[in-house]
Amino acid sequence: MLVDPTALLADAPRVREALTEAGWSAAALDELLGAGHRQHLDRGELSPLLRRSSGSAPLARLARALVLGAPVAPGTLPDSWVGPDGRARVRLQAVRHGGVDVTVPHDPGSAAAAVEAEQVLGVGAASLTLAAATPRRLVDRVLDLGAGAGIQALLAEDHAGQVVATDRNPRAVAFTRLAAALGGVELDARAGDLLAPVAGEAFDLVVSNPPFVVSPGRRYTYRDGGYEGDELCRRLVQDLPAVLAPGGYAVLLVNWLHLTGEDGDARIRSWFEGTGCDAWVVQRELAEPEEYVTAWLRDTDETAFDSLYDAWVDGLSGVDAVAFGVVAMHKRTDGLAPLVTLDHVDQPTAPTWGDEVLAHFTRRRLLEGDLLAVPLRLREDVRLHQVATRTEEGWTAANQLLQQEAGLRWSGGVDLYGATLLAACDGSQPLGDLVAVLAAGAGLAPAEAAEQVLPVVRRLVEQGFLEA
Ligand SMILES: C[S@@+](CC[C@H](N)C(=O)[O-])C[C@H]1O[C@@H](n2cnc3c(N)ncnc32)[C@H](O)[C@@H]1O
């Protein structure tokens, strides 16, 4: 039986006080339970964690009750928080992200074990993918659509004047309210379908980790949108701009189909037509149907794998692959046709790269103008790695690799001329002047050198190695 989180709200301030007094934080729990304790929890391996948290210290007692779900020691929690089985009615997950600590309450039980349709899960890999891609500059109003247990809304609260969190599942709305009470912050949590609860309003930032999975039916509210194929994501992309303030940004997770005989990249590009927004699609994964269904059944339906597999894969007939990615949108204020960029990002990124979303759209504008007139600057986190081979002249650098340490962590080869040019890009002179110097040294006409250099520089600007 799922608990009604609203019944826990009145005593949330008492629990908050107990957590604070016990020194509750993600770091303190990592120290107590071990840095890898979430993996143990996800696999249901409680013994190592119970051993580490034995003892009567307040943090250990709270961790046993609220993280591990062990029987609650007397006096640890208010009665309203303890179920008839003597265990806490909810679990808490402490998360530190981008220097911000939040605590998310959620239903007991992991996704891989049997879940109920309206179950509200804790913070998963997708939640962190969205959090990592969210720009954290100060804004007035933020919307978290599909808030679940409230992780995105709580993180946004740190950099927004007002956060509105919406969800179709009333239990999720109640969990978000509980999360706000535990965090001592104000969140405006509303129940309703997609954009209905915020119709007619405007937000500077919209974040959404929607039920993007391409799945048959509506088995779980948190995972299955109940639309045909990737229709929920397309609809969201099309409808979201109506609640974006001019110049506002949206960041959301999406899946889209690569249908047999169709260009999957073109499919997602077409979603942005008529939105009035520039868009950046960062594709992170591409999975064939069998691989896709296996991953989701393992993640969310381990116990019913065989009974669900065939129908799901059969439902994906005509699909070559399903893509997963982050979509960022920026509402234009000039009425010009939107620009859509798609990057396939297979490399691991920095733990947070929301600043790249803002920088991306600035760069697109830069690329529309005359790059030779711009004083470009090499981004501070870029490093040059050289691999040298011993020759008769001693060590000779055979390969040079540019590597970003922040953002999307792009890397790529560069020749000696390119490396020299990049080193000179310190923002003091227009690119054209630097190219002219390089051309003179190589005995080339400046126009000829520019013709050779510009495509490479464009790519370096696109990927953020160079900025204005
Ligand atoms: C994948 S969960 C994301 C939860 C949380 N935001 C996170 O990042 O971990 C998707 C959420 O969207 C909600 N949802 C599902 N269908 C919806 C709809 N049509 N309108 C609004 N929310 C919906 C689900 O109840 C669930 O809480």
Short mmCIF file of C-alpha atoms and ligand atoms in Angstrom, two decimals:
data_model
loop_
_atom_site.label_atom_id
_atom_site.label_comp_id
_atom_site.label_asym_id
_atom_site.label_seq_id
_atom_site.Cartn_x
_atom_site.Cartn_y
_atom_site.Cartn_z
CA MET A 1 0.00 0.00 0.00
CA LEU A 2 1.39 3.36 -0.99
CA VAL A 3 1.53 5.99 1.73
CA ASP A 4 -0.18 9.38 1.44
CA PRO A 5 2.77 11.81 1.79
CA THR A 6 0.37 14.60 2.80
CA ALA A 7 -0.08 12.82 6.14
CA LEU A 8 3.63 13.40 6.86
CA LEU A 9 3.63 17.11 6.13
CA ALA A 10 2.62 18.39 9.58
CA ASP A 11 5.59 16.72 11.27
CA ALA A 12 8.10 17.54 8.51
CA PRO A 13 9.53 20.55 10.45
CA ARG A 14 10.30 18.24 13.40
CA VAL A 15 12.08 15.81 11.10
CA ARG A 16 13.94 18.69 9.48
CA GLU A 17 15.12 19.79 12.91
CA ALA A 18 16.26 16.27 13.79
CA LEU A 19 18.16 15.97 10.50
CA THR A 20 19.88 19.31 11.01
CA GLU A 21 20.87 18.48 14.59
CA ALA A 22 22.28 15.12 13.49
CA GLY A 23 24.47 16.78 10.81
CA TRP A 24 22.50 15.19 7.94
CA SER A 25 24.07 15.83 4.52
CA ALA A 26 25.11 13.84 1.46
CA ALA A 27 28.75 14.02 2.55
CA ALA A 28 27.99 12.92 6.13
CA LEU A 29 25.96 9.96 4.84
CA ASP A 30 28.75 9.02 2.43
CA GLU A 31 31.16 9.02 5.33
CA LEU A 32 28.84 6.95 7.51
CA LEU A 33 27.61 4.44 4.92
CA GLY A 34 30.46 4.54 2.41
CA ALA A 35 30.69 6.48 -0.84
CA GLY A 36 29.24 3.57 -2.85
CA HIS A 37 26.21 3.06 -0.61
CA ARG A 38 23.67 3.94 -3.32
CA GLN A 39 24.85 0.97 -5.39
CA HIS A 40 24.33 -1.33 -2.40
CA LEU A 41 20.88 0.18 -1.86
CA ASP A 42 19.88 -0.17 -5.52
CA ARG A 43 20.78 -3.85 -5.37
CA GLY A 44 18.98 -4.36 -2.07
CA GLU A 45 22.28 -5.24 -0.31
CA LEU A 46 21.62 -3.88 3.15
CA SER A 47 23.97 -5.91 5.38
CA PRO A 48 27.16 -3.89 4.69
CA LEU A 49 25.22 -0.66 5.30
CA LEU A 50 23.60 -1.86 8.51
CA ARG A 51 27.04 -2.85 9.85
CA ARG A 52 28.46 0.57 9.06
CA SER A 53 25.55 2.39 10.66
CA SER A 54 25.20 0.39 13.86
CA GLY A 55 25.40 2.49 17.02
CA SER A 56 23.21 5.04 18.67
CA ALA A 57 24.52 8.31 17.21
CA PRO A 58 21.55 10.38 15.89
CA LEU A 59 22.83 10.34 12.29
CA ALA A 60 23.24 6.56 12.33
CA ARG A 61 19.72 6.08 13.73
CA LEU A 62 18.20 8.43 11.13
CA ALA A 63 20.17 6.82 8.31
CA ARG A 64 19.04 3.33 9.34
CA ALA A 65 15.42 4.47 9.46
CA LEU A 66 15.22 6.82 6.51
CA VAL A 67 17.86 5.57 4.07
CA LEU A 68 18.01 1.83 4.77
CA GLY A 69 14.39 1.33 5.82
CA ALA A 70 15.36 -0.60 8.97
CA PRO A 71 12.94 -0.71 11.95
CA VAL A 72 12.79 2.74 13.51
CA ALA A 73 14.45 3.02 16.94
CA PRO A 74 12.10 4.60 19.55
CA GLY A 75 12.24 8.40 19.61
CA THR A 76 13.93 8.68 16.18
CA LEU A 77 10.92 9.89 14.15
CA PRO A 78 7.45 11.35 14.88
CA ASP A 79 4.73 8.67 15.01
CA SER A 80 3.13 9.95 11.80
CA TRP A 81 6.33 9.01 9.94
CA VAL A 82 6.35 5.40 11.14
CA GLY A 83 4.20 2.73 9.47
CA PRO A 84 2.40 -0.20 11.14
CA ASP A 85 5.43 -2.39 10.25
CA GLY A 86 7.62 -0.19 12.47
CA ARG A 87 9.54 1.22 9.48
CA ALA A 88 9.61 4.76 8.11
CA ARG A 89 6.77 5.42 5.66
CA VAL A 90 9.12 7.20 3.23
CA ARG A 91 12.81 7.09 2.36
CA LEU A 92 15.13 10.07 2.10
CA GLN A 93 17.90 10.57 -0.42
CA ALA A 94 20.48 13.26 0.26
CA VAL A 95 22.08 14.65 -2.90
CA ARG A 96 24.88 17.14 -3.34
CA HIS A 97 24.87 18.59 -6.83
CA GLY A 98 26.93 21.54 -8.09
CA GLY A 99 27.72 22.54 -4.52
CA VAL A 100 24.06 22.47 -3.41
CA ASP A 101 22.74 19.98 -0.82
CA VAL A 102 19.14 18.80 -1.07
CA THR A 103 17.16 15.96 0.49
CA VAL A 104 14.52 14.18 -1.56
CA PRO A 105 11.78 12.07 0.06
CA HIS A 106 10.43 9.16 -1.98
CA ASP A 107 8.53 5.89 -1.76
CA PRO A 108 10.32 2.83 -0.41
CA GLY A 109 11.33 0.31 -3.07
CA SER A 110 13.65 0.56 -6.04
CA ALA A 111 12.65 0.81 -9.67
CA ALA A 112 14.15 -2.58 -10.55
CA ALA A 113 11.97 -4.37 -8.00
CA ALA A 114 8.21 -4.37 -8.59
CA VAL A 115 6.87 -0.81 -8.52
CA GLU A 116 3.30 0.42 -8.40
CA ALA A 117 1.77 2.63 -11.07
CA GLU A 118 1.79 5.81 -8.97
CA GLN A 119 5.03 5.09 -7.11
CA VAL A 120 7.36 8.05 -6.73
CA LEU A 121 10.99 7.08 -7.07
CA GLY A 122 14.10 8.78 -5.77
CA VAL A 123 16.85 10.38 -7.78
CA GLY A 124 18.05 8.30 -10.73
CA ALA A 125 20.66 8.60 -13.46
CA ALA A 126 18.27 10.54 -15.72
CA SER A 127 17.50 13.01 -12.90
CA LEU A 128 21.22 13.73 -12.57
CA THR A 129 21.66 14.03 -16.35
CA LEU A 130 19.05 16.79 -16.39
CA ALA A 131 20.46 18.47 -13.27
CA ALA A 132 23.93 18.49 -14.88
CA ALA A 133 22.63 20.20 -18.04
CA THR A 134 20.58 22.87 -16.25
CA PRO A 135 21.99 26.43 -16.36
CA ARG A 136 22.33 27.75 -12.81
CA ARG A 137 22.37 31.52 -13.37
CA LEU A 138 19.97 33.56 -11.22
CA VAL A 139 16.50 33.85 -12.73
CA ASP A 140 13.09 35.03 -11.65
CA ARG A 141 10.73 32.10 -12.42
CA VAL A 142 11.47 28.40 -12.99
CA LEU A 143 9.05 25.63 -13.98
CA ASP A 144 9.87 21.98 -13.21
CA LEU A 145 7.44 19.94 -15.32
CA GLY A 146 7.06 16.34 -14.10
CA ALA A 147 8.64 17.11 -10.75
CA GLY A 148 8.35 13.62 -9.21
CA ALA A 149 9.94 13.72 -5.77
CA GLY A 150 11.15 17.27 -6.44
CA ILE A 151 14.89 17.03 -7.12
CA GLN A 152 14.98 19.52 -10.02
CA ALA A 153 12.65 21.96 -8.22
CA LEU A 154 14.79 21.84 -5.05
CA LEU A 155 18.00 22.49 -7.01
CA ALA A 156 16.32 25.32 -8.94
CA GLU A 157 15.15 26.92 -5.72
CA ASP A 158 18.80 27.86 -5.07
CA HIS A 159 18.94 30.13 -8.13
CA ALA A 160 15.36 31.26 -8.72
CA GLY A 161 12.98 33.80 -7.25
CA GLN A 162 10.04 31.40 -7.60
CA VAL A 163 9.82 27.72 -8.53
CA VAL A 164 6.62 26.09 -9.79
CA ALA A 165 6.64 22.29 -9.80
CA THR A 166 3.95 20.33 -11.65
CA ASP A 167 3.11 16.66 -12.00
CA ARG A 168 0.24 14.54 -13.28
CA ASN A 169 0.63 12.21 -10.31
CA PRO A 170 -0.93 13.84 -7.20
CA ARG A 171 1.34 11.68 -5.02
CA ALA A 172 4.37 13.27 -6.71
CA VAL A 173 2.95 16.72 -5.99
CA ALA A 174 2.57 15.74 -2.34
CA PHE A 175 6.15 14.44 -2.27
CA THR A 176 7.42 17.72 -3.74
CA ARG A 177 5.57 19.61 -0.98
CA LEU A 178 7.15 17.30 1.59
CA ALA A 179 10.58 17.89 0.03
CA ALA A 180 10.06 21.64 0.32
CA ALA A 181 9.04 21.34 3.97
CA LEU A 182 12.07 19.19 4.76
CA GLY A 183 14.34 21.66 2.97
CA GLY A 184 12.68 24.67 4.63
CA VAL A 185 12.02 26.25 1.21
CA GLU A 186 8.93 27.44 -0.67
CA LEU A 187 7.85 25.56 -3.78
CA ASP A 188 4.56 26.08 -5.61
CA ALA A 189 3.57 22.47 -6.38
CA ARG A 190 0.55 21.90 -8.65
CA ALA A 191 -1.16 18.81 -10.04
CA GLY A 192 -2.07 18.50 -13.71
CA ASP A 193 -1.26 17.23 -17.17
CA LEU A 194 1.77 18.64 -19.04
CA LEU A 195 1.41 22.43 -19.34
CA ALA A 196 -2.21 22.68 -18.17
CA PRO A 197 -1.36 23.81 -14.59
CA VAL A 198 0.71 26.77 -15.88
CA ALA A 199 -1.28 27.86 -18.94
CA GLY A 200 -0.90 31.57 -19.61
CA GLU A 201 2.17 31.98 -17.36
CA ALA A 202 5.77 32.77 -18.34
CA PHE A 203 9.02 31.27 -17.04
CA ASP A 204 12.66 32.22 -17.53
CA LEU A 205 13.71 28.60 -17.26
CA VAL A 206 11.76 25.39 -17.80
CA VAL A 207 13.31 22.06 -16.82
CA SER A 208 11.70 18.70 -17.44
CA ASN A 209 12.59 15.06 -17.03
CA PRO A 210 9.30 13.83 -18.48
CA PRO A 211 8.14 10.22 -18.90
CA PHE A 212 10.10 10.11 -22.17
CA VAL A 213 10.34 6.33 -22.52
CA VAL A 214 8.89 4.89 -25.74
CA SER A 215 6.84 2.13 -24.19
CA PRO A 216 3.48 0.45 -24.65
CA GLY A 217 0.66 1.56 -22.38
CA ARG A 218 0.89 3.36 -19.06
CA ARG A 219 2.39 0.85 -16.67
CA TYR A 220 4.17 3.43 -14.51
CA THR A 221 3.28 7.12 -14.39
CA TYR A 222 6.89 8.15 -13.82
CA ARG A 223 8.08 6.29 -16.94
CA ASP A 224 5.26 5.94 -19.47
CA GLY A 225 3.66 9.00 -21.01
CA GLY A 226 0.86 6.99 -22.61
CA TYR A 227 1.38 8.53 -26.06
CA GLU A 228 2.19 6.72 -29.31
CA GLY A 229 5.97 6.39 -29.90
CA ASP A 230 7.87 9.59 -29.12
CA GLU A 231 4.77 11.80 -29.36
CA LEU A 232 4.91 13.03 -25.75
CA CYS A 233 8.40 14.48 -26.27
CA ARG A 234 7.47 16.05 -29.62
CA ARG A 235 4.39 17.62 -28.07
CA LEU A 236 6.38 19.00 -25.17
CA VAL A 237 8.95 20.58 -27.47
CA GLN A 238 6.19 22.14 -29.56
CA ASP A 239 4.06 23.38 -26.65
CA LEU A 240 6.70 24.48 -24.14
CA PRO A 241 7.57 27.79 -25.83
CA ALA A 242 4.07 29.06 -24.95
CA VAL A 243 5.20 29.34 -21.32
CA LEU A 244 8.75 30.56 -22.02
CA ALA A 245 9.43 34.24 -21.38
CA PRO A 246 11.18 36.06 -24.26
CA GLY A 247 14.87 35.11 -24.05
CA GLY A 248 13.98 32.21 -21.73
CA TYR A 249 15.57 28.77 -21.77
CA ALA A 250 14.21 25.24 -21.52
CA VAL A 251 16.19 22.07 -20.84
CA LEU A 252 14.54 18.69 -21.11
CA LEU A 253 15.32 15.02 -21.58
CA VAL A 254 13.85 13.35 -24.64
CA ASN A 255 13.76 10.11 -26.59
CA TRP A 256 13.13 10.14 -30.32
CA LEU A 257 12.73 7.45 -32.91
CA HIS A 258 14.95 6.61 -35.83
CA LEU A 259 12.37 4.96 -38.12
CA THR A 260 13.40 2.62 -40.91
CA GLY A 261 14.03 4.62 -44.06
CA GLU A 262 13.85 7.96 -42.21
CA ASP A 263 16.65 10.26 -41.01
CA GLY A 264 16.33 10.30 -37.20
CA ASP A 265 18.36 13.52 -36.92
CA ALA A 266 15.96 15.21 -39.36
CA ARG A 267 13.01 13.91 -37.34
CA ILE A 268 14.03 15.69 -34.14
CA ARG A 269 15.12 18.80 -36.02
CA SER A 270 11.61 19.06 -37.45
CA TRP A 271 10.13 19.20 -33.94
CA PHE A 272 11.40 22.75 -33.47
CA GLU A 273 9.67 24.19 -36.56
CA GLY A 274 7.35 27.00 -35.57
CA THR A 275 8.53 27.09 -31.95
CA GLY A 276 10.31 30.44 -32.26
CA CYS A 277 13.20 28.89 -30.34
CA ASP A 278 16.78 28.10 -31.23
CA ALA A 279 17.52 24.56 -30.18
CA TRP A 280 20.49 22.43 -29.26
CA VAL A 281 20.07 18.67 -29.26
CA VAL A 282 22.80 16.80 -27.38
CA GLN A 283 22.37 13.16 -28.32
CA ARG A 284 23.85 10.92 -25.62
CA GLU A 285 22.76 7.43 -26.67
CA LEU A 286 21.33 5.49 -29.58
CA ALA A 287 19.96 2.02 -28.88
CA GLU A 288 18.45 -0.64 -31.12
CA PRO A 289 14.98 -1.82 -30.01
CA GLU A 290 16.12 -5.04 -28.29
CA GLU A 291 18.87 -3.18 -26.44
CA TYR A 292 16.49 -0.36 -25.51
CA VAL A 293 13.77 -2.65 -24.15
CA THR A 294 16.31 -4.76 -22.25
CA ALA A 295 17.78 -1.68 -20.57
CA TRP A 296 14.37 -0.36 -19.49
CA LEU A 297 13.06 -3.72 -18.31
CA ARG A 298 16.23 -4.26 -16.28
CA ASP A 299 15.95 -0.80 -14.84
CA THR A 300 12.27 -0.83 -14.02
CA ASP A 301 10.74 -4.28 -14.39
CA GLU A 302 13.38 -6.82 -13.49
CA THR A 303 10.82 -9.18 -11.96
CA ALA A 304 8.58 -9.28 -15.05
CA PHE A 305 11.26 -9.20 -17.77
CA ASP A 306 10.16 -12.22 -19.79
CA SER A 307 6.45 -11.54 -19.68
CA LEU A 308 6.88 -7.98 -21.03
CA TYR A 309 9.83 -8.23 -23.43
CA ASP A 310 8.16 -9.55 -26.63
CA ALA A 311 5.18 -7.20 -26.69
CA TRP A 312 7.43 -4.17 -26.14
CA VAL A 313 9.94 -5.14 -28.85
CA ASP A 314 7.09 -6.02 -31.25
CA GLY A 315 5.60 -2.58 -30.60
CA LEU A 316 8.84 -1.07 -31.91
CA SER A 317 8.60 -2.69 -35.34
CA GLY A 318 9.65 -0.21 -38.02
CA VAL A 319 12.02 1.42 -35.52
CA ASP A 320 15.77 1.11 -36.23
CA ALA A 321 16.86 2.78 -33.01
CA VAL A 322 15.73 5.02 -30.17
CA ALA A 323 17.86 8.07 -29.40
CA PHE A 324 18.22 9.62 -25.95
CA GLY A 325 19.40 13.13 -25.42
CA VAL A 326 19.16 16.50 -23.77
CA VAL A 327 17.31 19.25 -25.62
CA ALA A 328 17.99 22.90 -24.83
CA MET A 329 15.78 25.64 -26.24
CA HIS A 330 16.23 29.41 -26.24
CA LYS A 331 13.29 31.61 -27.12
CA ARG A 332 14.31 34.14 -29.73
CA THR A 333 13.18 37.70 -29.38
CA ASP A 334 13.82 38.78 -33.00
CA GLY A 335 11.27 36.59 -34.83
CA LEU A 336 13.96 35.15 -37.11
CA ALA A 337 13.92 31.50 -38.19
CA PRO A 338 15.22 29.24 -35.43
CA LEU A 339 18.62 27.58 -35.62
CA VAL A 340 18.82 23.92 -34.64
CA THR A 341 22.13 22.25 -33.83
CA LEU A 342 22.56 18.56 -33.14
CA ASP A 343 25.68 17.14 -31.51
CA HIS A 344 26.43 13.49 -30.88
CA VAL A 345 28.15 13.54 -27.51
CA ASP A 346 29.54 10.10 -26.68
CA GLN A 347 32.30 11.19 -24.30
CA PRO A 348 31.82 11.60 -20.54
CA THR A 349 30.97 15.21 -19.72
CA ALA A 350 31.83 17.32 -16.67
CA PRO A 351 29.47 16.65 -13.69
CA THR A 352 27.74 19.98 -14.42
CA TRP A 353 27.62 21.65 -17.84
CA GLY A 354 24.60 23.96 -17.66
CA ASP A 355 26.80 26.98 -18.43
CA GLU A 356 27.47 25.39 -21.81
CA VAL A 357 23.78 25.69 -22.66
CA LEU A 358 23.93 29.47 -22.30
CA ALA A 359 27.33 29.65 -24.04
CA HIS A 360 26.07 27.49 -26.91
CA PHE A 361 23.38 29.95 -27.96
CA THR A 362 25.79 32.89 -27.63
CA ARG A 363 28.24 31.03 -29.87
CA ARG A 364 25.58 30.36 -32.51
CA ARG A 365 25.05 34.13 -32.81
CA LEU A 366 28.81 34.65 -33.06
CA LEU A 367 29.02 32.13 -35.88
CA GLU A 368 26.41 34.04 -37.86
CA GLY A 369 28.78 37.03 -38.11
CA ASP A 370 32.30 37.57 -39.51
CA LEU A 371 34.61 35.48 -37.33
CA LEU A 372 37.75 37.17 -38.71
CA ALA A 373 36.63 40.41 -37.04
CA VAL A 374 36.24 38.81 -33.60
CA PRO A 375 39.00 38.81 -30.95
CA LEU A 376 38.69 35.16 -29.93
CA ARG A 377 39.95 33.73 -26.65
CA LEU A 378 41.00 30.15 -25.88
CA ARG A 379 38.77 28.82 -23.09
CA GLU A 380 40.68 28.53 -19.84
CA ASP A 381 40.09 24.83 -19.28
CA VAL A 382 41.55 23.77 -22.66
CA ARG A 383 44.75 21.70 -22.47
CA LEU A 384 47.08 20.57 -25.23
CA HIS A 385 48.37 17.01 -24.90
CA GLN A 386 51.39 16.10 -27.00
CA VAL A 387 52.61 12.61 -27.76
CA ALA A 388 56.24 12.66 -28.82
CA THR A 389 58.25 9.98 -30.62
CA ARG A 390 62.03 9.73 -30.39
CA THR A 391 63.65 10.53 -33.73
CA GLU A 392 67.25 11.30 -34.79
CA GLU A 393 66.58 14.92 -33.75
CA GLY A 394 65.42 13.83 -30.30
CA TRP A 395 61.77 13.88 -29.11
CA THR A 396 59.42 14.97 -31.88
CA ALA A 397 55.78 15.69 -31.19
CA ALA A 398 53.89 13.41 -33.56
CA ASN A 399 50.33 14.01 -32.33
CA GLN A 400 48.67 16.85 -30.51
CA LEU A 401 45.32 16.58 -28.84
CA LEU A 402 43.19 19.44 -27.60
CA GLN A 403 41.13 18.51 -24.58
CA GLN A 404 38.52 20.45 -22.61
CA GLU A 405 38.48 19.83 -18.88
CA ALA A 406 35.04 21.41 -18.36
CA GLY A 407 31.66 21.41 -20.13
CA LEU A 408 31.10 18.67 -22.68
CA ARG A 409 34.81 17.77 -22.56
CA TRP A 410 35.30 17.75 -26.30
CA SER A 411 38.70 16.69 -27.58
CA GLY A 412 40.26 16.65 -31.03
CA GLY A 413 43.54 16.57 -32.94
CA VAL A 414 45.22 19.79 -34.01
CA ASP A 415 48.30 20.44 -36.16
CA LEU A 416 51.23 22.67 -35.21
CA TYR A 417 49.86 25.71 -37.07
CA GLY A 418 46.50 25.28 -35.36
CA ALA A 419 48.14 24.94 -31.96
CA THR A 420 50.20 28.09 -32.55
CA LEU A 421 47.11 30.02 -33.63
CA LEU A 422 45.13 28.84 -30.60
CA ALA A 423 47.92 29.87 -28.21
CA ALA A 424 47.78 33.36 -29.73
CA CYS A 425 43.99 33.63 -29.18
CA ASP A 426 44.03 35.66 -25.97
CA GLY A 427 41.16 38.00 -26.85
CA SER A 428 43.42 40.96 -27.63
CA GLN A 429 43.39 40.89 -31.45
CA PRO A 430 40.81 39.99 -34.10
CA LEU A 431 41.24 36.51 -35.56
CA GLY A 432 41.96 38.06 -38.99
CA ASP A 433 45.11 39.80 -37.66
CA LEU A 434 46.41 36.55 -36.15
CA VAL A 435 45.76 34.66 -39.39
CA ALA A 436 47.64 37.37 -41.34
CA VAL A 437 50.73 36.89 -39.12
CA LEU A 438 50.50 33.11 -39.52
CA ALA A 439 50.09 33.49 -43.30
CA ALA A 440 53.18 35.69 -43.57
CA GLY A 441 55.25 33.07 -41.72
CA ALA A 442 54.00 30.30 -44.03
CA GLY A 443 54.40 32.35 -47.21
CA LEU A 444 50.65 32.35 -47.92
CA ALA A 445 48.31 35.16 -48.94
CA PRO A 446 46.09 36.15 -45.93
CA ALA A 447 42.91 35.28 -47.87
CA GLU A 448 44.26 31.84 -48.72
CA ALA A 449 45.25 31.22 -45.10
CA ALA A 450 41.84 32.41 -43.89
CA GLU A 451 40.11 30.02 -46.27
CA GLN A 452 42.08 27.12 -44.77
CA VAL A 453 41.76 28.20 -41.16
CA LEU A 454 38.10 29.27 -40.97
CA PRO A 455 36.41 25.83 -41.14
CA VAL A 456 38.64 24.59 -38.31
CA VAL A 457 38.07 27.73 -36.23
CA ARG A 458 34.32 27.48 -36.80
CA ARG A 459 34.29 23.94 -35.38
CA LEU A 460 36.44 25.07 -32.44
CA VAL A 461 33.99 27.88 -31.72
CA GLU A 462 31.01 25.53 -32.11
CA GLN A 463 32.49 23.18 -29.54
CA GLY A 464 33.49 25.98 -27.20
CA PHE A 465 37.30 25.74 -27.42
CA LEU A 466 37.30 29.36 -28.55
CA GLU A 467 34.98 32.06 -27.22
CA ALA A 468 34.50 35.77 -27.75
C1 LIG B 1 11.03 10.53 -14.97
S1 LIG B 1 10.04 11.21 -13.70
C2 LIG B 1 11.03 12.61 -13.27
C3 LIG B 1 11.00 12.97 -11.82
C4 LIG B 1 11.94 14.07 -11.40
N1 LIG B 1 11.64 15.32 -12.06
C5 LIG B 1 13.39 13.69 -11.64
O1 LIG B 1 14.05 14.38 -12.42
O2 LIG B 1 13.84 12.73 -11.05
C6 LIG B 1 8.71 11.87 -14.65
C7 LIG B 1 7.63 12.57 -13.87
O3 LIG B 1 6.66 13.09 -14.78
C8 LIG B 1 5.37 12.85 -14.24
N2 LIG B 1 4.40 12.80 -15.35
C9 LIG B 1 4.04 11.73 -16.08
N3 LIG B 1 3.15 12.09 -17.03
C10 LIG B 1 2.93 13.42 -16.88
C11 LIG B 1 2.10 14.36 -17.54
N4 LIG B 1 1.33 14.01 -18.56
N5 LIG B 1 2.12 15.64 -17.10
C12 LIG B 1 2.91 16.01 -16.05
N6 LIG B 1 3.72 15.16 -15.40
C13 LIG B 1 3.74 13.88 -15.81
C14 LIG B 1 5.49 11.55 -13.49
O4 LIG B 1 4.48 11.42 -12.52
C15 LIG B 1 6.90 11.66 -12.91
O5 LIG B 1 6.86 12.24 -11.63
#
